[in-house]
Short mmCIF file of C-alpha atoms and ligand atoms in Angstrom, two decimals:
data_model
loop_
_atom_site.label_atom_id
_atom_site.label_comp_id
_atom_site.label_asym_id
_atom_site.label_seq_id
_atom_site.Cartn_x
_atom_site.Cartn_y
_atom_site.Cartn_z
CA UNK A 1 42.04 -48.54 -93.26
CA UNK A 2 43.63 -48.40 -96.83
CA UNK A 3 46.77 -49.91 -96.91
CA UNK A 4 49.28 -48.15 -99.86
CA UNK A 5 50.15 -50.42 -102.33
CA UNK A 6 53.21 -49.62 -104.81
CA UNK A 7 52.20 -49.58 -108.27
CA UNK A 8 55.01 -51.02 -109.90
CA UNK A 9 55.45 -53.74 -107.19
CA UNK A 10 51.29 -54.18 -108.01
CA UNK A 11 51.86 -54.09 -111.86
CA UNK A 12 54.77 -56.63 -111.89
CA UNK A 13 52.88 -58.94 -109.66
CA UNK A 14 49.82 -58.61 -112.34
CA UNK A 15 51.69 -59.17 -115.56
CA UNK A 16 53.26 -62.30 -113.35
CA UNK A 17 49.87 -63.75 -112.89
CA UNK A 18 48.77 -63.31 -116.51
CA UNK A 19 51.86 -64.84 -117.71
CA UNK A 20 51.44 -67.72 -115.63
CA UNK A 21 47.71 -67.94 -116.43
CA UNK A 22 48.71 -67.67 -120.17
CA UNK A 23 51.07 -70.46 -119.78
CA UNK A 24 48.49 -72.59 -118.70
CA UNK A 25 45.96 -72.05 -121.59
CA UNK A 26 48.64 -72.14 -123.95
CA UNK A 27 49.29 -75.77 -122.39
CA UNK A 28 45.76 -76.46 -122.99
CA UNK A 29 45.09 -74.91 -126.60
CA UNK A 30 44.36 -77.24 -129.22
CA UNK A 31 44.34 -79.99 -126.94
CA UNK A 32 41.13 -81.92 -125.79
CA UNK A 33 39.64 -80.13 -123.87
CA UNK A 34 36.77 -81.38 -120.55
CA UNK A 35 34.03 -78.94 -121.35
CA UNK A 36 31.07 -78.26 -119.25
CA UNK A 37 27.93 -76.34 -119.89
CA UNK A 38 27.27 -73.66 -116.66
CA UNK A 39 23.58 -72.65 -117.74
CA UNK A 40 21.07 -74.88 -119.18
CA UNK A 41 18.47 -72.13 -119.35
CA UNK A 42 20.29 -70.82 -122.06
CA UNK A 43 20.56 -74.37 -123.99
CA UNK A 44 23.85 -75.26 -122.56
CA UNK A 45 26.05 -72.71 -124.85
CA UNK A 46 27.50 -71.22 -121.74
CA UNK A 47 30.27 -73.67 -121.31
CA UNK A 48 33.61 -73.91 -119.08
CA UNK A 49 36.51 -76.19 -119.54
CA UNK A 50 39.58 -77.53 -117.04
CA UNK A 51 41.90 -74.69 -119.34
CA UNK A 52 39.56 -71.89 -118.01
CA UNK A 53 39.57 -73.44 -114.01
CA UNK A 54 43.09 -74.24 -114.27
CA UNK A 55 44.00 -70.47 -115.17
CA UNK A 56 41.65 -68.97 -112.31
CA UNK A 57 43.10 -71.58 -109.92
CA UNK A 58 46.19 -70.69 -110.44
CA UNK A 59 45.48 -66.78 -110.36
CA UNK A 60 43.65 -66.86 -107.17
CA UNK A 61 45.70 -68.83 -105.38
CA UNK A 62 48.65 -66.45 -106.01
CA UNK A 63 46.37 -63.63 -104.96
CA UNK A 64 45.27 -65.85 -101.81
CA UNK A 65 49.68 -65.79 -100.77
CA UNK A 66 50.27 -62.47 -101.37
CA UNK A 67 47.41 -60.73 -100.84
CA UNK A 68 45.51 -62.60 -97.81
CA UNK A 69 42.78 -59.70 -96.94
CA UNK A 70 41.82 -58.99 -99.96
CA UNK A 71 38.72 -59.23 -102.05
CA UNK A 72 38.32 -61.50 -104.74
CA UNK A 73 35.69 -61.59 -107.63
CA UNK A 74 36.67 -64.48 -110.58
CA UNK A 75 34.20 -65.92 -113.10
CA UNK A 76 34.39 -69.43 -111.89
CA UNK A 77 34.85 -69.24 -107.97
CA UNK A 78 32.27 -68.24 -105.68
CA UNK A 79 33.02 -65.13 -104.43
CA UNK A 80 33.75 -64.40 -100.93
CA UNK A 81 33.59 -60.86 -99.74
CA UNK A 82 35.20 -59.99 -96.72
CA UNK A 83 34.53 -56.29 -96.99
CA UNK A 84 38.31 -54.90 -97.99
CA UNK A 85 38.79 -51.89 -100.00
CA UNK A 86 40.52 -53.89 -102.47
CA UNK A 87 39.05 -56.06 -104.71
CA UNK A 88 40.28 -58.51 -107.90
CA UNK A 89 38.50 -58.66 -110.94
CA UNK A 90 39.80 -61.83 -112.61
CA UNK A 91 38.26 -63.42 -116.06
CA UNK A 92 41.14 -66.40 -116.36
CA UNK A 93 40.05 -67.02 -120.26
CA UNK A 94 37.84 -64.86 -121.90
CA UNK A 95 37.03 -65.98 -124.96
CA UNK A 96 36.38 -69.72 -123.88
CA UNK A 97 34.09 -70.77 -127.17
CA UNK A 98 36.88 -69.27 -129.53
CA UNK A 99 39.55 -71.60 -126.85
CA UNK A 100 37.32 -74.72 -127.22
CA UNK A 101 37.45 -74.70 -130.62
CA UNK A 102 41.05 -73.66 -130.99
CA UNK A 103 40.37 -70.56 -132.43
CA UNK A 104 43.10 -68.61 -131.75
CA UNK A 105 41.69 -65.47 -129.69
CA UNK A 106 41.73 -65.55 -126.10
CA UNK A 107 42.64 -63.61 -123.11
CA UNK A 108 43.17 -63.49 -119.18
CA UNK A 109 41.93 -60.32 -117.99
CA UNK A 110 42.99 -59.18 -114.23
CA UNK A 111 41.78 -55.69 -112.37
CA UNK A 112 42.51 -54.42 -109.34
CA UNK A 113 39.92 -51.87 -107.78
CA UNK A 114 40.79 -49.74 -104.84
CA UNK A 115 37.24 -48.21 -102.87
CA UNK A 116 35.07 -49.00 -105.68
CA UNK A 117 37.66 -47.81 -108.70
CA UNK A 118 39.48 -49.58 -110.84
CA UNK A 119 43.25 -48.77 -110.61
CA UNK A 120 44.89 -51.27 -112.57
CA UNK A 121 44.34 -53.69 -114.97
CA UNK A 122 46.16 -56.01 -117.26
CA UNK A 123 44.58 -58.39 -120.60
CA UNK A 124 46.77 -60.83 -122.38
CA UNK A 125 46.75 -62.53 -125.48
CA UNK A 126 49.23 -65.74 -124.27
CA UNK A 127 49.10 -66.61 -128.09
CA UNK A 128 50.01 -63.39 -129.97
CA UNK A 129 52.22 -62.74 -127.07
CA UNK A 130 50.81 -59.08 -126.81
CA UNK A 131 49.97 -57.56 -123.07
CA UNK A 132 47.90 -54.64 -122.36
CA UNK A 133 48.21 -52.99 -119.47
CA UNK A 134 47.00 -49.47 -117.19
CA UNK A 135 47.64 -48.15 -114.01
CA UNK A 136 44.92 -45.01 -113.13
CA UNK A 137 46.82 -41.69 -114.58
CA UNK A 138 50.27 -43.41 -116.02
CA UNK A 139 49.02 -44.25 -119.39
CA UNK A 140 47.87 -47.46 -121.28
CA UNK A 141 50.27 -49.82 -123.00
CA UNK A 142 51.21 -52.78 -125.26
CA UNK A 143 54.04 -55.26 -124.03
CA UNK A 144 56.15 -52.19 -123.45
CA UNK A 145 54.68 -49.07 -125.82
CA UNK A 146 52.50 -46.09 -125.03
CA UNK A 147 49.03 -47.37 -127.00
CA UNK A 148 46.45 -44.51 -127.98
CA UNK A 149 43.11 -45.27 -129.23
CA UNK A 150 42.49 -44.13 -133.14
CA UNK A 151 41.62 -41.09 -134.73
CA UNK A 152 38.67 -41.94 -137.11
CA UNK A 153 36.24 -39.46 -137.55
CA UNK A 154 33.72 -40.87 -139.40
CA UNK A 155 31.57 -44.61 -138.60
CA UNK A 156 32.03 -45.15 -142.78
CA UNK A 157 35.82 -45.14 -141.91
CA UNK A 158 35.37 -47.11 -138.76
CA UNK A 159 36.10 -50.65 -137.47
CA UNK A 160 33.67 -51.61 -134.62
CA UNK A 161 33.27 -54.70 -132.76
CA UNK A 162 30.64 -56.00 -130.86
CA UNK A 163 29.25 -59.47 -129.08
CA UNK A 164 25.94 -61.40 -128.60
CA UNK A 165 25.47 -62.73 -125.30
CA UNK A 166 24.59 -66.36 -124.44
CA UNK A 167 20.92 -66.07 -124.04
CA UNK A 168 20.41 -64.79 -127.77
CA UNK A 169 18.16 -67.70 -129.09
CA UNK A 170 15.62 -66.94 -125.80
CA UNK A 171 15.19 -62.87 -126.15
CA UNK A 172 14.85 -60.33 -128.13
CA UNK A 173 17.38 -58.19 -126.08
CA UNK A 174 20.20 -60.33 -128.15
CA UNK A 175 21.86 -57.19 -129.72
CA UNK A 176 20.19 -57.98 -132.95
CA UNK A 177 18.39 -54.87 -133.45
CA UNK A 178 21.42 -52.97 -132.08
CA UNK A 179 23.80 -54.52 -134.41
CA UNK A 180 21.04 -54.32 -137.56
CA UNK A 181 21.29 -50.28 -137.11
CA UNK A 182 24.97 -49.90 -136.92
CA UNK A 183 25.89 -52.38 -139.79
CA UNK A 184 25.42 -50.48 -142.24
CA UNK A 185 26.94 -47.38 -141.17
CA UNK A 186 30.13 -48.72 -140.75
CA UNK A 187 33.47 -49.24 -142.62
CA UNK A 188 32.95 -53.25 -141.11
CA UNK A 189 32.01 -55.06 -137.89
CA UNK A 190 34.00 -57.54 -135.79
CA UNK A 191 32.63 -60.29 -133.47
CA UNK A 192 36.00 -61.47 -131.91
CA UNK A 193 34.70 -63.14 -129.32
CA UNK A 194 36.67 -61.93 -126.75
CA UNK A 195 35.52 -58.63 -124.79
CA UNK A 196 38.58 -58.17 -122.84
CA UNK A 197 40.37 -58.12 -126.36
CA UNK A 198 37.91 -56.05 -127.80
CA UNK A 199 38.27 -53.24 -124.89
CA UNK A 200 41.97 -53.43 -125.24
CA UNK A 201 42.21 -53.28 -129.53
CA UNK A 202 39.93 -50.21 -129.01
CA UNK A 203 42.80 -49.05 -126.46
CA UNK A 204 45.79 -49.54 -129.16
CA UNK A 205 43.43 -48.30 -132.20
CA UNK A 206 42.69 -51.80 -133.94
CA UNK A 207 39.06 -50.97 -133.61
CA UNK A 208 37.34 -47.94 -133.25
CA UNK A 209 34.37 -48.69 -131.10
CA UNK A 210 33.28 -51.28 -129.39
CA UNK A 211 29.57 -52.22 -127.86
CA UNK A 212 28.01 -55.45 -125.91
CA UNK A 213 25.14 -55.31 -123.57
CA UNK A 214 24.98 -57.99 -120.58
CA UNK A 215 28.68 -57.82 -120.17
CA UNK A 216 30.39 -59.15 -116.54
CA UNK A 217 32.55 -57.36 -114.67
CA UNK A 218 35.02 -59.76 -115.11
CA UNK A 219 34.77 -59.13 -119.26
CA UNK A 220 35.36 -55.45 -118.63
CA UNK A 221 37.18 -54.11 -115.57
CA UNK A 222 40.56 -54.45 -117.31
CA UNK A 223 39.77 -53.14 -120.43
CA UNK A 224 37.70 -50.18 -118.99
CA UNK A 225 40.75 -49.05 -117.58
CA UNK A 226 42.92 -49.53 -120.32
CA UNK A 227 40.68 -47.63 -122.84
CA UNK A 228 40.55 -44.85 -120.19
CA UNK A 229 44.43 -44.50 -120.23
CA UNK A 230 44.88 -44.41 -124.17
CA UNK A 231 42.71 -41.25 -124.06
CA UNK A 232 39.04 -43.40 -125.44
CA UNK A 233 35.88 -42.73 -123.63
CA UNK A 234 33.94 -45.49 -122.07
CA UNK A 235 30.39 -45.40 -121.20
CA UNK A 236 26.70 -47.28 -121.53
CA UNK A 237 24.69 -47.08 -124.72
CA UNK A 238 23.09 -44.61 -123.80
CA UNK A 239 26.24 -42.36 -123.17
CA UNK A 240 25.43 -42.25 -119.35
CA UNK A 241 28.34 -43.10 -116.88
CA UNK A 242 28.69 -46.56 -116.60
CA UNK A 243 29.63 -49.13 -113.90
CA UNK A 244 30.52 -53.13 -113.43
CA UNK A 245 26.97 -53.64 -113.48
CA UNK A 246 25.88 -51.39 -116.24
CA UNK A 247 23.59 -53.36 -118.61
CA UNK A 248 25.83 -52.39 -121.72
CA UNK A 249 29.17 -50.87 -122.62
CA UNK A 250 30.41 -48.42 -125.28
CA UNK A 251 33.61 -48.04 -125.72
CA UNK A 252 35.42 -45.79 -128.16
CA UNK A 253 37.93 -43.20 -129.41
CA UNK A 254 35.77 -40.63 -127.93
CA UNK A 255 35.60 -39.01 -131.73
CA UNK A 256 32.96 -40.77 -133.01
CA UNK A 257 30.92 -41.35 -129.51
CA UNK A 258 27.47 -39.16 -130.16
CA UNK A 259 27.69 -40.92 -133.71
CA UNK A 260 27.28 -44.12 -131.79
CA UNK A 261 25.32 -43.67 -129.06
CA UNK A 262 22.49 -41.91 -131.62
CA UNK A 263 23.06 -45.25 -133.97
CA UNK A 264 22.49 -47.52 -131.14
CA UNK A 265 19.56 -45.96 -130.48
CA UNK A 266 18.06 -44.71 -133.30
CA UNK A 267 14.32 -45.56 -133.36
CA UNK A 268 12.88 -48.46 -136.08
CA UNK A 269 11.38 -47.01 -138.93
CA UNK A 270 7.43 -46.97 -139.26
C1 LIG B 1 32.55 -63.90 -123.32
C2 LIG B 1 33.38 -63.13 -124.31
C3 LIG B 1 32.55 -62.78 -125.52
C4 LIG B 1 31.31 -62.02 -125.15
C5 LIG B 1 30.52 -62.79 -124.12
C6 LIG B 1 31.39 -63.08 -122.89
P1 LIG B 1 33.74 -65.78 -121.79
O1 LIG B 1 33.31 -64.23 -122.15
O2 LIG B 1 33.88 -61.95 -123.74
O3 LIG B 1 33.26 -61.97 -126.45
O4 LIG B 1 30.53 -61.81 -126.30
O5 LIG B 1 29.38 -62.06 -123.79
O6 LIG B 1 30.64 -63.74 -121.92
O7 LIG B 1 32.48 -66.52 -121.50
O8 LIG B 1 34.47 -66.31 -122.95
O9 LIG B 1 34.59 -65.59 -120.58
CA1 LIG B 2 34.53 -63.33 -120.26
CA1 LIG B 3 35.75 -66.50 -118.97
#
């Protein structure tokens, strides 16, 4: 049975989490930090620190109160599905290499999915104090104004940011080649480091595309949303529908799209 939930009530509750969760990595920045690498296969780059468990404690647990029956997916708990329709996306710090080397560009990322869809979400920047936020069909937003994503045109007047995931030293599926066809076609590239962030400056026009493969859910289900709301279009590379498991993500302002998805893929000269 789906229970109704209200959507203020559910965004309030949200924006309370992050702002606790921000609290607690802002405690943490530029501190020392207990860092711990979670994948030696991919030479120990992979890392997680007590700032990052700290957060997702603290999120989950206030999901655990409130929310007893419901689903929760977060990057550093196992996940224990009990077969509700609701299920929590939760990413407590993305952007842990910039964090644990107090480079300032981080984010908690929170989504809410209903049946399978995402129907709210919510990334925050505890440091530049800026919150993004979407509920499905009422618009995406910044702290408290409409956001919209940007109305470039071209890719020589566009900003694009993209990531390399962390087993880019042991494949050749790194992004390299992807990233090699795009560069030059662009006004400039951005590797922020965060993909939460980079979903959500797509959202409020800072960049105008944005592309990763190997993503998480927990990396994306927020910002999906949120680029959805400010009127972007979000897809895989290859411009087919995507979902939390989709092997890559596209994100942009919808104009330059096909200009993208035929870059990304353009095939190597002979
Ligand atoms: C990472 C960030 C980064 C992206 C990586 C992600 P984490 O998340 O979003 O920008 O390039 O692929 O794994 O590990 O900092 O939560
Ligand atoms: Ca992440
Ligand atoms: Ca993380």
């Amino acid at each position: 049975m789906t229970v109704k939930i209200d959507t203020r009530e559910i965004l309030d509750f949200m924006l309370n989490l992050s702002a606790i969760a921000g609290e607690i990595l802002m405690s943490h920045f530029a501190h020392e930090l207990t860092v711990e690498s979670k994948d030696h296969r991919v030479g120990g780059i992979d890392i997680v620190t007590n700032a990052d468990k700290a957060a997702e404690d603290a999120i989950v647990s206030g999901i655990r109160d409130r929310f007893p029956d419901h689903d929760v997916m977060a990057e550093e708990t196992e996940r224990q599905v009990s077969g509700s329709s609701w299920l929590w996306v939760i990413d407590p710090l993305d952007g842990t290499v910039n964090f644990a080397h107090s480079y300032p560009h981080f984010a908690v990322s929170i989504a809410l999915m209903e049946e399978g869809e995402i129907v709210a979400g919510v990334v925050s920047d505890p440091l530049k104090k800026e919150t993004y936020h979407a509920v499905r069909g009422l618009g995406a937003f910044l702290n408290d104004r409409r956001i919209s994503v940007s109305k470039a045109t071209t890719l020589n007047r566009s900003i694009i940011g993209t990531g390399f995931p962390y087993d880019k030293a042991f494949t050749s599926d790194n992004n390299l080649t992807e990233f090699s066809r795009v560069l030059p076609k662009v006004q400039g590239m951005r590797r922020l480091g965060s993909a939460a962030l980079d979903l959500a400056y797509v959202a409020s026009g800072r960049l105008d595309g944005f592309w990763e493969l190997k993503l998480k859910p927990w990396d994306i289900a927020a910002g999906i949303l949120i680029v959805d709301e400010a009127g972007g279009c979000v897809t895989d590379r290859f411009g087919d529908g995507m979902d939390l498991g989709s092997p890559s993500i596209l994100a942009t302002n919808g104009l330059i799209h096909t200009d993208m998805i035929r870059t990304l893929n353009m095939p190597e000269p002979l």
